[in-house]
Backbone as numpy.savetxt, mean C-alpha at the origin, in Angstrom:
# Nx Ny Nz CAx CAy CAz Cx Cy Cz
-4.42 -11.70 5.40 -5.41 -12.15 4.44 -6.77 -12.29 5.13
-6.79 -12.84 6.33 -8.04 -13.03 7.05 -8.70 -11.70 7.36
-7.90 -10.68 7.64 -8.45 -9.36 7.95 -9.14 -8.75 6.74
-8.74 -9.15 5.55 -9.34 -8.62 4.32 -10.56 -9.41 3.87
-10.88 -10.50 4.55 -11.99 -11.36 4.12 -13.32 -10.62 4.01
-13.72 -9.78 4.96 -14.98 -9.05 4.79 -14.98 -8.14 3.56
-13.85 -7.48 3.33 -13.73 -6.62 2.14 -13.79 -7.41 0.86
-13.14 -8.58 0.85 -13.18 -9.43 -0.34 -14.60 -9.94 -0.61
-15.29 -10.35 0.44 -16.66 -10.84 0.26 -17.60 -9.73 -0.21
-17.49 -8.56 0.41 -18.33 -7.42 0.00 -18.02 -7.02 -1.43
-16.74 -7.00 -1.78 -16.36 -6.65 -3.15 -16.86 -7.68 -4.15
-16.82 -8.94 -3.77 -17.33 -9.99 -4.65 -18.81 -9.78 -4.93
-19.56 -9.42 -3.91 -20.99 -9.15 -4.09 -21.19 -7.93 -4.99
-20.44 -6.87 -4.75 -20.57 -5.66 -5.57 -20.17 -5.94 -7.01
-19.01 -6.61 -7.21 -18.59 -6.95 -8.57 -19.65 -7.81 -9.26
-20.23 -8.78 -8.54 -21.25 -9.66 -9.14 -22.51 -8.90 -9.53
-22.92 -7.97 -8.67 -24.12 -7.19 -8.99 -23.89 -6.31 -10.21
-22.75 -5.67 -10.27 -22.45 -4.82 -11.43 -22.36 -5.67 -12.68
-21.71 -6.81 -12.60 -21.56 -7.70 -13.73 -22.92 -8.19 -14.23
-23.83 -8.51 -13.31 -25.15 -9.00 -13.69 -25.99 -7.92 -14.38
-25.76 -6.66 -14.03 -26.52 -5.57 -14.62 -26.01 -5.13 -15.99
-24.83 -5.58 -16.36 -24.25 -5.16 -17.63 -24.86 -5.92 -18.80
-24.97 -5.25 -19.96 -25.40 -5.98 -21.16 -24.30 -6.96 -21.60
-24.62 -7.85 -22.52 -23.70 -8.92 -22.93 -22.33 -8.45 -23.36
-22.25 -7.47 -24.25 -20.95 -7.01 -24.74 -20.13 -6.35 -23.64
-20.81 -5.67 -22.71 -20.10 -4.99 -21.63 -19.53 -5.98 -20.62
-20.17 -7.17 -20.52 -19.64 -8.20 -19.63 -18.27 -8.65 -20.10
-18.13 -8.82 -21.42 -16.83 -9.22 -21.96 -15.78 -8.15 -21.69
-16.16 -6.89 -21.86 -15.25 -5.79 -21.59 -14.88 -5.77 -20.11
-15.85 -6.02 -19.24 -15.61 -6.03 -17.80 -14.65 -7.16 -17.40
-14.80 -8.33 -18.00 -13.90 -9.44 -17.70 -12.47 -9.13 -18.14
-12.35 -8.54 -19.33 -11.01 -8.18 -19.81 -10.41 -7.10 -18.92
-11.22 -6.11 -18.52 -10.74 -5.04 -17.64 -10.31 -5.60 -16.29
-11.07 -6.55 -15.75 -10.70 -7.16 -14.47 -9.39 -7.93 -14.59
-9.22 -8.64 -15.68 -7.97 -9.37 -15.90 -6.79 -8.41 -16.04
-7.00 -7.32 -16.75 -5.94 -6.31 -16.89 -5.62 -5.65 -15.56
-6.64 -5.37 -14.75 -6.42 -4.78 -13.42 -5.62 -5.74 -12.54
-5.96 -7.02 -12.59 -5.24 -8.01 -11.80 -3.78 -8.11 -12.26
-3.57 -8.09 -13.57 -2.20 -8.16 -14.09 -1.43 -6.89 -13.75
-2.09 -5.75 -13.87 -1.42 -4.48 -13.57 -1.05 -4.38 -12.10
-1.83 -5.00 -11.24 -1.53 -4.93 -9.81 -0.21 -5.61 -9.48
0.27 -6.46 -10.34 1.53 -7.16 -10.10 2.72 -6.45 -10.75
2.47 -5.36 -11.48 3.55 -4.60 -12.09 3.96 -3.45 -11.19
5.11 -2.86 -11.46 5.61 -1.75 -10.65 4.67 -0.55 -10.75
4.25 -0.20 -11.96 3.38 0.96 -12.15 2.02 0.72 -11.49
1.48 -0.47 -11.68 0.20 -0.80 -11.06 0.26 -0.78 -9.55
1.36 -1.28 -9.02 1.53 -1.27 -7.56 1.61 0.15 -7.03
2.30 1.03 -7.75 2.38 2.43 -7.33 0.99 3.07 -7.32
0.21 2.80 -8.36 -1.14 3.37 -8.42 -2.02 2.83 -7.30
-1.92 1.53 -7.05 -2.75 0.93 -6.00 -2.36 1.38 -4.61
-1.07 1.62 -4.36 -0.69 2.11 -3.04 -1.26 3.50 -2.82
-1.29 4.29 -3.87 -1.89 5.62 -3.74 -3.39 5.55 -3.53
-4.03 4.68 -4.27 -5.49 4.58 -4.22 -5.98 3.85 -2.97
-5.41 2.70 -2.69 -5.92 1.86 -1.59 -5.36 2.24 -0.22
-4.11 2.70 -0.17 -3.48 2.96 1.12 -3.30 4.46 1.36
-3.40 5.25 0.32 -3.19 6.69 0.45 -1.72 7.06 0.51
-0.87 6.21 -0.06 0.57 6.47 -0.04 0.94 7.47 -1.13
2.01 8.20 -0.89 2.50 9.18 -1.86 4.02 9.15 -1.88
4.58 9.77 -2.91 6.03 9.86 -2.99 6.53 10.79 -1.89
7.69 10.51 -1.34 8.22 11.42 -0.30 8.63 12.75 -0.92
8.40 13.81 -0.17 8.83 15.14 -0.62 10.36 15.21 -0.54
10.92 16.30 -1.06 12.37 16.46 -1.01 12.87 16.49 0.43
12.13 17.18 1.30 12.53 17.24 2.71 12.44 15.87 3.37
11.41 15.11 3.04 11.26 13.76 3.60 12.35 12.83 3.07
12.69 12.98 1.80 13.78 12.18 1.24 15.09 12.49 1.94
15.32 13.77 2.22 16.54 14.16 2.92 16.58 13.56 4.32
15.42 13.53 4.98 15.35 12.96 6.33 15.66 11.46 6.31
15.18 10.77 5.29 15.37 9.32 5.20 16.64 8.92 4.46
17.39 9.90 3.96 18.53 9.61 3.08 19.56 8.67 3.72
19.90 8.89 4.98 20.91 8.04 5.61 20.46 6.58 5.68
19.22 6.38 6.10 18.70 5.02 6.20 18.58 4.34 4.85
18.13 5.08 3.86 17.99 4.50 2.52 19.37 4.23 1.92
20.33 5.09 2.21 21.71 4.85 1.74 22.25 3.56 2.33
21.98 3.32 3.60 22.43 2.07 4.22 21.74 0.86 3.60
20.47 1.00 3.25 19.78 -0.09 2.56 20.42 -0.35 1.20
20.75 0.71 0.49 21.38 0.55 -0.83 22.75 -0.11 -0.71
23.49 0.21 0.32 24.80 -0.42 0.53 24.67 -1.92 0.70
23.56 -2.35 1.25 23.30 -3.78 1.45 22.48 -4.38 0.31
22.26 -3.60 -0.74 21.46 -4.00 -1.91 20.02 -4.34 -1.53
19.49 -3.59 -0.60 18.10 -3.78 -0.18 17.24 -2.57 -0.49
17.80 -1.49 -0.98 17.06 -0.26 -1.18 16.70 -0.02 -2.62
16.31 1.24 -2.94 15.99 1.60 -4.32 17.17 1.30 -5.23
16.97 0.99 -6.49 15.73 0.98 -7.23 14.92 -0.31 -7.10
15.42 -1.28 -6.34 14.70 -2.54 -6.18 13.37 -2.34 -5.46
13.28 -1.33 -4.60 12.04 -1.04 -3.88 11.66 0.42 -4.09
10.39 0.70 -3.91 9.88 2.07 -3.93 9.57 2.46 -2.50
9.91 3.69 -2.13 9.59 4.20 -0.80 8.41 5.15 -0.94
7.37 4.93 -0.16 6.18 5.77 -0.16 5.87 6.19 1.27
5.23 7.36 1.40 4.88 7.91 2.71 3.38 7.75 2.92
3.01 7.28 4.11 1.59 7.09 4.45 1.28 7.85 5.74
0.01 8.10 5.97 -0.44 8.79 7.19 -1.01 7.79 8.18
-0.21 6.83 8.56 -0.63 5.86 9.55 -0.09 6.29 10.91
-0.82 6.01 11.98 -0.31 6.38 13.30 0.91 5.54 13.68
1.77 6.13 14.44 2.93 5.41 14.94 4.16 5.59 14.07
5.24 4.97 14.50 6.53 5.12 13.84 6.84 3.95 12.93
5.86 3.27 12.50 6.10 2.04 11.78 6.52 2.19 10.33
7.09 1.12 9.84 7.42 0.96 8.42 6.71 -0.31 8.00
5.93 -0.20 6.94 5.20 -1.36 6.45 5.63 -1.71 5.05
4.94 -2.64 4.47 5.26 -3.08 3.12 3.95 -3.31 2.37
4.03 -3.17 1.05 2.86 -3.38 0.20 3.32 -4.04 -1.08
2.70 -5.14 -1.41 3.01 -5.79 -2.68 4.39 -6.41 -2.70
5.05 -6.29 -3.83 6.35 -6.92 -4.02 7.52 -5.98 -3.86
7.26 -4.65 -3.90 8.41 -3.74 -3.92 8.15 -2.37 -3.32
7.13 -2.20 -2.51 6.82 -0.88 -1.97 6.99 -0.88 -0.45
7.82 0.02 0.02 8.07 0.21 1.45 7.26 1.41 1.89
6.41 1.23 2.89 5.53 2.29 3.39 6.10 2.85 4.68
6.47 4.12 4.65 7.05 4.79 5.81 6.01 5.77 6.35
5.74 5.70 7.65 4.73 6.59 8.22 5.27 8.01 8.34
4.38 8.95 8.13 4.75 10.37 8.24 5.20 10.69 9.66
4.56 10.07 10.65 4.93 10.30 12.04 6.36 9.85 12.33
6.82 8.81 11.65 8.19 8.37 11.84 9.16 9.42 11.31
8.84 9.99 10.18 9.70 11.04 9.60 9.75 12.24 10.53
8.61 12.61 11.09 8.57 13.73 12.04 9.40 13.40 13.28
9.30 12.15 13.76 10.08 11.74 14.94 11.58 11.79 14.66
11.98 11.45 13.44 13.40 11.52 13.08 13.86 12.98 13.09
13.04 13.86 12.54 13.39 15.28 12.51 13.51 15.86 13.91
12.65 15.43 14.80 12.68 15.94 16.18 13.79 15.31 17.01
14.37 14.25 16.53 15.41 13.57 17.28 14.88 12.50 18.22
13.59 12.20 18.15 13.00 11.17 19.00 13.51 9.79 18.60
13.71 9.58 17.30 14.28 8.33 16.80 15.69 8.59 16.32
16.61 7.73 16.70 17.97 7.90 16.19 18.14 7.09 14.90
19.28 7.25 14.26 19.49 6.64 12.96 19.50 5.12 13.02
20.01 4.55 14.10 20.02 3.10 14.24 18.59 2.54 14.31
17.71 3.24 15.01 16.32 2.80 15.10 15.63 2.91 13.75
15.91 3.97 13.02 15.34 4.15 11.68 15.83 3.02 10.77
17.12 2.73 10.83 17.67 1.64 10.02 16.98 0.32 10.34
16.76 0.06 11.63 16.11 -1.19 12.04 14.69 -1.27 11.50
13.96 -0.15 11.55 12.59 -0.15 11.03 12.57 -0.36 9.52
13.49 0.29 8.82 13.55 0.14 7.36 13.92 -1.30 6.98
14.87 -1.88 7.67 15.26 -3.27 7.38 14.11 -4.21 7.68
13.35 -3.96 8.73 12.18 -4.81 9.04 11.16 -4.73 7.91
10.92 -3.53 7.38 10.00 -3.38 6.26 10.48 -4.10 5.02
11.77 -3.99 4.72 12.33 -4.71 3.58 12.25 -6.21 3.81
12.43 -6.64 5.04 12.29 -8.06 5.36 10.91 -8.58 5.05
9.89 -7.77 5.34 8.51 -8.18 5.01 8.35 -8.32 3.50
8.94 -7.39 2.74 8.87 -7.48 1.28 9.57 -8.73 0.77
10.78 -8.95 1.27 11.59 -10.07 0.78 11.01 -11.42 1.17
10.33 -11.48 2.31 9.77 -12.75 2.76 8.54 -13.16 1.96
7.94 -12.20 1.27 6.76 -12.52 0.48 5.46 -12.47 1.26
5.51 -12.01 2.49 4.31 -11.95 3.32 3.23 -11.08 2.68
3.64 -10.01 2.03 2.69 -9.04 1.49 2.65 -9.05 -0.04
3.15 -10.11 -0.67 3.27 -10.10 -2.13 1.92 -10.05 -2.84
0.85 -10.44 -2.20 -0.47 -10.42 -2.84 -1.28 -9.19 -2.49
-0.72 -8.26 -1.75 -1.46 -7.06 -1.36 -1.99 -6.28 -2.56
-1.22 -6.19 -3.61 -1.67 -5.46 -4.80 -2.90 -6.09 -5.41
-2.88 -7.40 -5.54 -4.03 -8.11 -6.10 -5.25 -8.01 -5.19
-5.04 -8.12 -3.89 -6.14 -7.99 -2.94 -6.71 -6.57 -2.98
-5.83 -5.57 -3.05 -6.29 -4.18 -3.13 -7.11 -3.95 -4.40
-6.68 -4.53 -5.51 -7.43 -4.38 -6.76 -8.79 -5.06 -6.65
-8.83 -6.23 -6.04 -10.09 -6.95 -5.90 -11.06 -6.25 -4.96
-10.54 -5.53 -3.97 -11.40 -4.90 -2.98 -11.66 -3.43 -3.26
-11.36 -2.95 -4.45 -11.62 -1.54 -4.77 -13.08 -1.14 -4.58
-14.06 -1.99 -4.92 -15.45 -1.58 -4.67 -15.76 -1.39 -3.18
-15.03 -2.04 -2.30 -15.25 -1.95 -0.87 -14.67 -0.67 -0.30
-13.72 -0.05 -0.99 -13.02 1.12 -0.48 -13.96 2.27 -0.12
-14.91 2.68 -0.97 -15.82 3.77 -0.56 -16.70 3.39 0.63
-17.14 2.15 0.69 -17.97 1.71 1.81 -17.16 1.77 3.10
-15.93 1.29 3.06 -15.06 1.30 4.23 -14.75 2.74 4.67
-14.55 3.63 3.71 -14.25 5.02 4.02 -15.43 5.70 4.70
-16.62 5.49 4.18 -17.82 6.07 4.79 -18.03 5.50 6.18
-17.87 4.19 6.33 -18.05 3.56 7.63 -17.05 4.10 8.64
-15.80 4.27 8.24 -14.78 4.81 9.15 -15.11 6.24 9.54
-15.65 7.04 8.61 -16.04 8.40 8.92 -17.20 8.46 9.92
-18.16 7.55 9.75 -19.30 7.51 10.68 -18.83 7.09 12.08
-17.96 6.08 12.14 -17.44 5.64 13.43 -16.65 6.75 14.10
-15.85 7.46 13.32 -15.05 8.54 13.89 -15.94 9.69 14.36
-17.01 9.97 13.64 -17.93 11.04 14.03 -18.67 10.68 15.32
-18.95 9.40 15.50 -19.68 8.96 16.69 -18.78 8.92 17.93
-17.47 8.82 17.72 -16.55 8.69 18.85 -16.28 10.02 19.53
């Protein structure tokens, strides 16, 4: 939460400026839209959309699903896997498994590649998947959807800033 504080503050300023520039009737529409966005962020469909928009997550391809099938099957045997959770693939560095919101497990593309190459064995994959589910079940990331919705105005600014930093490096 603390890491998102600059994004939340910047988004608050952007939301306030846009709200102040709107005519009276549009302010009411904006408030209703914001409330709907906040409510949608807590639903399964809203969480799926926000993971795609805010984190760049996508559904696993058929080949990626086949690679993860053993680990996900083990999760299902323990009643920790789909349909209770959604599995999404992200382009984050490393072999990590993360979590987003209340039901989304984020698996890095590099981890899937490592499994295919044999760098990670099935026990290690299972451990990473269980750790990600543990984060979901503990509630550590349950507000990520709402925070992502609130910080949507900050997303383009953050993207441009990251591009400038990467170009300078």
